[in-house]
Amino acid sequence: MDFIFETVYVNAHKLNIYLHIGIGSMAIGIALTQLLNHKGGNLHRRLGRLFFKCFGIVITTATLGLLVFEFRAFLAVLTITAGYSGLSGYRVLKLKGRHPKAFDNLVAMLGLVSCFGFVLAIEHFHLSFSKATIYATLSGLAITCLYDIARNYLPSTFLKRTWLNEHIVKMIGTMSGLLSAASGNVLPSLGAVSQLAPTIVCTLLIVVFLIHNNRQVQTSQV
C-alpha cells in the first residue's frame, strides 16, 4: 500500500510540474507577444483571454505544488504576488475607472494579510533564496494592495484617467513574477540576481510603456 501511495504521489508531483512548466512557458510567450502587438486590437484581446486562462492554471498548479508537494517560501511569495497582480490587472479591465467592488476590497485585504503573515513567519521558513528579495517582493505586493484599497477614496475622474496605466503596471508586473519564478528555478546558481534581473527589466518596460501610452493620450487630445 505504501508503495502504491508513493508511486501515485511521485507521478502526481511530476504531472503537476510538467503542467506548470508547460502552461507557464505558454503564458510567458503570450505575455511577451502582448508587448509587441497592437494594444486594444482583436488579437490583443484574444491573446489576453488566453493568457488569463493559462495564468489561472499556472497559479493553481503552483499552489498545489506548494501545499501538497513541496513548500518553498520564496516561490509561495511569488505565487501570491503574481496571482494578486494578475487578478487585479484583470479587474482593472472590468472596472475601467469605476471604484472597486466588495470582491476587489476583499482580495486586497487578503493580500495585505498574506504580507504580514509572511513577515511574521519568515524566521520559521527554510530559505533557499535571499531574504532581502523576499522582503522586496512582499513590499511591492503590500504597496499594490494599499493602492487598490485607496481607490475607494480616489476621485472617479482620476481613476478613469489612469486605469489603463494601472493595467499596464499590473500586467507587466505579472509577467515579471512569472519570469522571476522561471529564472529562479532554471538559474539557481545566480542567487538573488536570477530573481532581480527580470524585475529590473520589467520595471524599465513599465516606464517605457507608460511614457508611450501617455504620449498617445496627449496626441489624441490635441
Short mmCIF file of C-alpha atoms in Angstrom, two decimals:
data_model
loop_
_atom_site.label_atom_id
_atom_site.label_comp_id
_atom_site.label_asym_id
_atom_site.label_seq_id
_atom_site.Cartn_x
_atom_site.Cartn_y
_atom_site.Cartn_z
CA MET A 1 0.00 0.00 0.00
CA ASP A 2 2.82 2.42 0.85
CA PHE A 3 4.48 1.62 -2.46
CA ILE A 4 1.26 2.35 -4.38
CA PHE A 5 0.74 5.62 -2.48
CA GLU A 6 4.34 6.69 -3.10
CA THR A 7 4.07 5.86 -6.80
CA VAL A 8 0.85 7.82 -7.18
CA TYR A 9 2.32 10.72 -5.18
CA VAL A 10 5.50 10.88 -7.25
CA ASN A 11 3.65 10.65 -10.57
CA ALA A 12 1.14 13.29 -9.49
CA HIS A 13 4.03 15.55 -8.48
CA LYS A 14 5.71 15.08 -11.87
CA LEU A 15 2.45 15.72 -13.74
CA ASN A 16 1.88 18.90 -11.74
CA ILE A 17 5.42 20.09 -12.50
CA TYR A 18 5.16 19.32 -16.23
CA LEU A 19 1.79 21.05 -16.46
CA HIS A 20 3.10 24.05 -14.52
CA ILE A 21 6.20 24.39 -16.70
CA GLY A 22 4.39 23.78 -19.98
CA ILE A 23 1.49 26.16 -19.39
CA GLY A 24 3.79 28.64 -17.63
CA SER A 25 6.06 28.76 -20.69
CA MET A 26 2.99 29.34 -22.85
CA ALA A 27 1.83 32.16 -20.57
CA ILE A 28 5.25 33.84 -20.74
CA GLY A 29 5.27 33.52 -24.53
CA ILE A 30 1.81 35.11 -24.75
CA ALA A 31 2.84 37.92 -22.38
CA LEU A 32 5.91 38.71 -24.49
CA THR A 33 3.76 38.69 -27.64
CA GLN A 34 1.33 41.10 -25.99
CA LEU A 35 4.15 43.59 -25.57
CA LEU A 36 4.64 43.69 -29.34
CA ASN A 37 1.16 43.54 -30.85
CA HIS A 38 -1.34 46.39 -31.27
CA LYS A 39 -2.88 47.27 -27.90
CA GLY A 40 -6.66 47.10 -27.74
CA GLY A 41 -6.99 45.22 -31.05
CA ASN A 42 -8.76 41.90 -31.58
CA LEU A 43 -5.51 39.91 -31.36
CA HIS A 44 -4.58 41.65 -28.12
CA ARG A 45 -7.97 40.85 -26.58
CA ARG A 46 -7.95 37.21 -27.75
CA LEU A 47 -4.43 36.62 -26.50
CA GLY A 48 -5.33 38.39 -23.26
CA ARG A 49 -8.18 35.96 -22.62
CA LEU A 50 -5.90 33.02 -23.44
CA PHE A 51 -3.22 34.42 -21.12
CA PHE A 52 -5.60 34.63 -18.18
CA LYS A 53 -6.72 31.03 -18.73
CA CYS A 54 -3.10 29.85 -18.80
CA PHE A 55 -2.26 32.05 -15.85
CA GLY A 56 -5.08 30.51 -13.82
CA ILE A 57 -3.64 27.05 -14.46
CA VAL A 58 -0.13 28.24 -13.55
CA ILE A 59 -1.28 29.69 -10.22
CA THR A 60 -3.37 26.58 -9.47
CA THR A 61 -0.52 24.16 -10.16
CA ALA A 62 1.91 26.38 -8.21
CA THR A 63 -0.45 26.41 -5.23
CA LEU A 64 -0.88 22.63 -5.38
CA GLY A 65 2.88 22.20 -5.59
CA LEU A 66 3.44 24.38 -2.53
CA LEU A 67 0.64 22.96 -0.37
CA VAL A 68 0.77 19.29 -1.35
CA PHE A 69 4.25 18.50 -2.60
CA GLU A 70 6.99 20.92 -1.52
CA PHE A 71 6.67 24.28 0.22
CA ARG A 72 9.27 26.93 -0.62
CA ALA A 73 8.87 30.36 0.91
CA PHE A 74 10.10 32.49 -1.98
CA LEU A 75 8.02 30.64 -4.55
CA ALA A 76 4.99 31.00 -2.26
CA VAL A 77 5.60 34.76 -2.10
CA LEU A 78 5.97 34.94 -5.89
CA THR A 79 2.79 32.89 -6.39
CA ILE A 80 0.77 35.20 -4.15
CA THR A 81 2.30 38.35 -5.64
CA ALA A 82 1.91 37.29 -9.28
CA GLY A 83 -1.55 35.87 -8.59
CA TYR A 84 -2.72 39.09 -6.99
CA SER A 85 -1.17 41.28 -9.69
CA GLY A 86 -2.77 39.20 -12.45
CA LEU A 87 -6.21 39.15 -10.83
CA SER A 88 -6.07 42.85 -10.01
CA GLY A 89 -4.88 43.67 -13.54
CA TYR A 90 -7.84 41.71 -14.92
CA ARG A 91 -10.26 43.51 -12.62
CA VAL A 92 -8.93 46.86 -13.83
CA LEU A 93 -10.22 45.97 -17.30
CA LYS A 94 -13.63 45.14 -15.86
CA LEU A 95 -13.88 48.30 -13.78
CA LYS A 96 -12.34 50.73 -16.31
CA GLY A 97 -12.16 53.64 -13.93
CA ARG A 98 -15.02 52.72 -11.61
CA HIS A 99 -14.48 52.35 -7.89
CA PRO A 100 -13.60 48.87 -6.54
CA LYS A 101 -16.34 46.39 -5.69
CA ALA A 102 -16.60 44.35 -2.48
CA PHE A 103 -14.73 41.49 -4.17
CA ASP A 104 -11.79 43.74 -5.05
CA ASN A 105 -11.56 45.08 -1.49
CA LEU A 106 -11.72 41.57 -0.03
CA VAL A 107 -8.90 40.33 -2.27
CA ALA A 108 -6.79 43.41 -1.44
CA MET A 109 -7.28 42.83 2.30
CA LEU A 110 -6.32 39.16 1.89
CA GLY A 111 -3.21 40.27 0.02
CA LEU A 112 -2.21 42.54 2.91
CA VAL A 113 -2.87 39.81 5.47
CA SER A 114 -0.66 37.46 3.45
CA CYS A 115 2.17 40.03 3.51
CA PHE A 116 2.00 40.46 7.27
CA GLY A 117 1.70 36.70 7.76
CA PHE A 118 4.88 36.04 5.79
CA VAL A 119 6.79 38.77 7.62
CA LEU A 120 5.80 37.29 10.99
CA ALA A 121 6.54 33.70 9.97
CA ILE A 122 9.59 34.18 7.76
CA GLU A 123 12.05 33.24 10.50
CA HIS A 124 10.47 29.79 10.69
CA PHE A 125 10.95 29.04 6.99
CA HIS A 126 13.93 27.35 5.39
CA LEU A 127 15.01 29.97 2.86
CA SER A 128 16.79 28.90 -0.32
CA PHE A 129 16.58 32.45 -1.70
CA SER A 130 17.71 35.84 -0.41
CA LYS A 131 15.61 37.19 2.46
CA ALA A 132 16.07 40.70 1.05
CA THR A 133 14.47 39.58 -2.22
CA ILE A 134 11.50 38.15 -0.33
CA TYR A 135 11.04 41.37 1.65
CA ALA A 136 11.27 43.45 -1.53
CA THR A 137 8.63 41.28 -3.22
CA LEU A 138 6.32 41.49 -0.21
CA SER A 139 6.78 45.25 -0.07
CA GLY A 140 5.74 45.56 -3.71
CA LEU A 141 2.64 43.45 -3.02
CA ALA A 142 1.74 45.48 0.07
CA ILE A 143 2.04 48.77 -1.85
CA THR A 144 -0.20 47.43 -4.62
CA CYS A 145 -2.81 46.24 -2.12
CA LEU A 146 -2.78 49.57 -0.28
CA TYR A 147 -3.25 51.45 -3.56
CA ASP A 148 -6.12 49.18 -4.53
CA ILE A 149 -7.82 49.90 -1.21
CA ALA A 150 -7.13 53.63 -1.61
CA ARG A 151 -9.01 53.58 -4.94
CA ASN A 152 -12.21 53.57 -2.91
CA TYR A 153 -11.48 57.16 -1.92
CA LEU A 154 -9.90 58.50 -5.11
CA PRO A 155 -11.95 60.70 -7.48
CA SER A 156 -13.67 58.93 -10.37
CA THR A 157 -12.05 61.36 -12.78
CA PHE A 158 -8.60 60.24 -11.64
CA LEU A 159 -9.49 56.54 -11.89
CA LYS A 160 -10.93 56.95 -15.38
CA ARG A 161 -7.81 58.81 -16.48
CA THR A 162 -5.33 56.29 -15.05
CA TRP A 163 -6.96 52.85 -15.34
CA LEU A 164 -5.03 51.93 -18.49
CA ASN A 165 -1.73 52.89 -16.85
CA GLU A 166 -2.72 50.74 -13.89
CA HIS A 167 -3.46 47.82 -16.21
CA ILE A 168 -0.03 48.21 -17.84
CA VAL A 169 1.78 48.25 -14.49
CA LYS A 170 -0.04 45.24 -13.12
CA MET A 171 0.16 43.04 -16.20
CA ILE A 172 3.85 43.66 -16.79
CA GLY A 173 4.29 43.06 -13.05
CA THR A 174 2.52 39.73 -13.51
CA MET A 175 4.90 38.82 -16.32
CA SER A 176 7.78 39.83 -14.05
CA GLY A 177 6.58 37.35 -11.44
CA LEU A 178 6.41 34.55 -14.00
CA LEU A 179 9.87 35.35 -15.32
CA SER A 180 11.36 35.59 -11.81
CA ALA A 181 9.95 32.20 -10.85
CA ALA A 182 11.22 30.65 -14.08
CA SER A 183 14.72 32.15 -13.85
CA GLY A 184 14.97 31.34 -10.14
CA ASN A 185 14.34 27.66 -10.88
CA VAL A 186 16.41 27.46 -14.06
CA LEU A 187 19.37 29.53 -12.81
CA PRO A 188 19.52 28.92 -9.03
CA SER A 189 23.32 29.33 -9.02
CA LEU A 190 22.89 33.07 -9.69
CA GLY A 191 21.09 33.53 -6.40
CA ALA A 192 19.19 36.80 -5.97
CA VAL A 193 20.34 38.01 -9.40
CA SER A 194 18.14 35.40 -11.09
CA GLN A 195 15.05 36.96 -9.48
CA LEU A 196 16.10 40.61 -9.56
CA ALA A 197 17.12 40.73 -13.23
CA PRO A 198 13.57 40.10 -14.58
CA THR A 199 12.22 42.64 -12.08
CA ILE A 200 14.65 45.32 -13.26
CA VAL A 201 13.94 44.63 -16.95
CA CYS A 202 10.16 44.63 -16.41
CA THR A 203 10.34 47.84 -14.37
CA LEU A 204 12.10 49.52 -17.32
CA LEU A 205 9.41 48.13 -19.64
CA ILE A 206 6.71 49.62 -17.40
CA VAL A 207 8.36 53.05 -17.64
CA VAL A 208 8.65 52.79 -21.44
CA PHE A 209 5.02 51.72 -21.92
CA LEU A 210 3.69 54.33 -19.50
CA ILE A 211 5.53 57.08 -21.38
CA HIS A 212 4.29 55.71 -24.72
CA ASN A 213 0.69 55.44 -23.51
CA ASN A 214 0.64 58.93 -22.03
CA ARG A 215 2.08 60.39 -25.23
CA GLN A 216 -0.65 58.67 -27.22
CA VAL A 217 -3.28 60.12 -24.91
CA GLN A 218 -1.83 63.61 -25.24
CA THR A 219 -1.67 63.28 -29.03
CA SER A 220 -5.31 62.17 -29.23
CA GLN A 221 -6.38 65.19 -27.19
CA VAL A 222 -4.63 67.70 -29.49
#
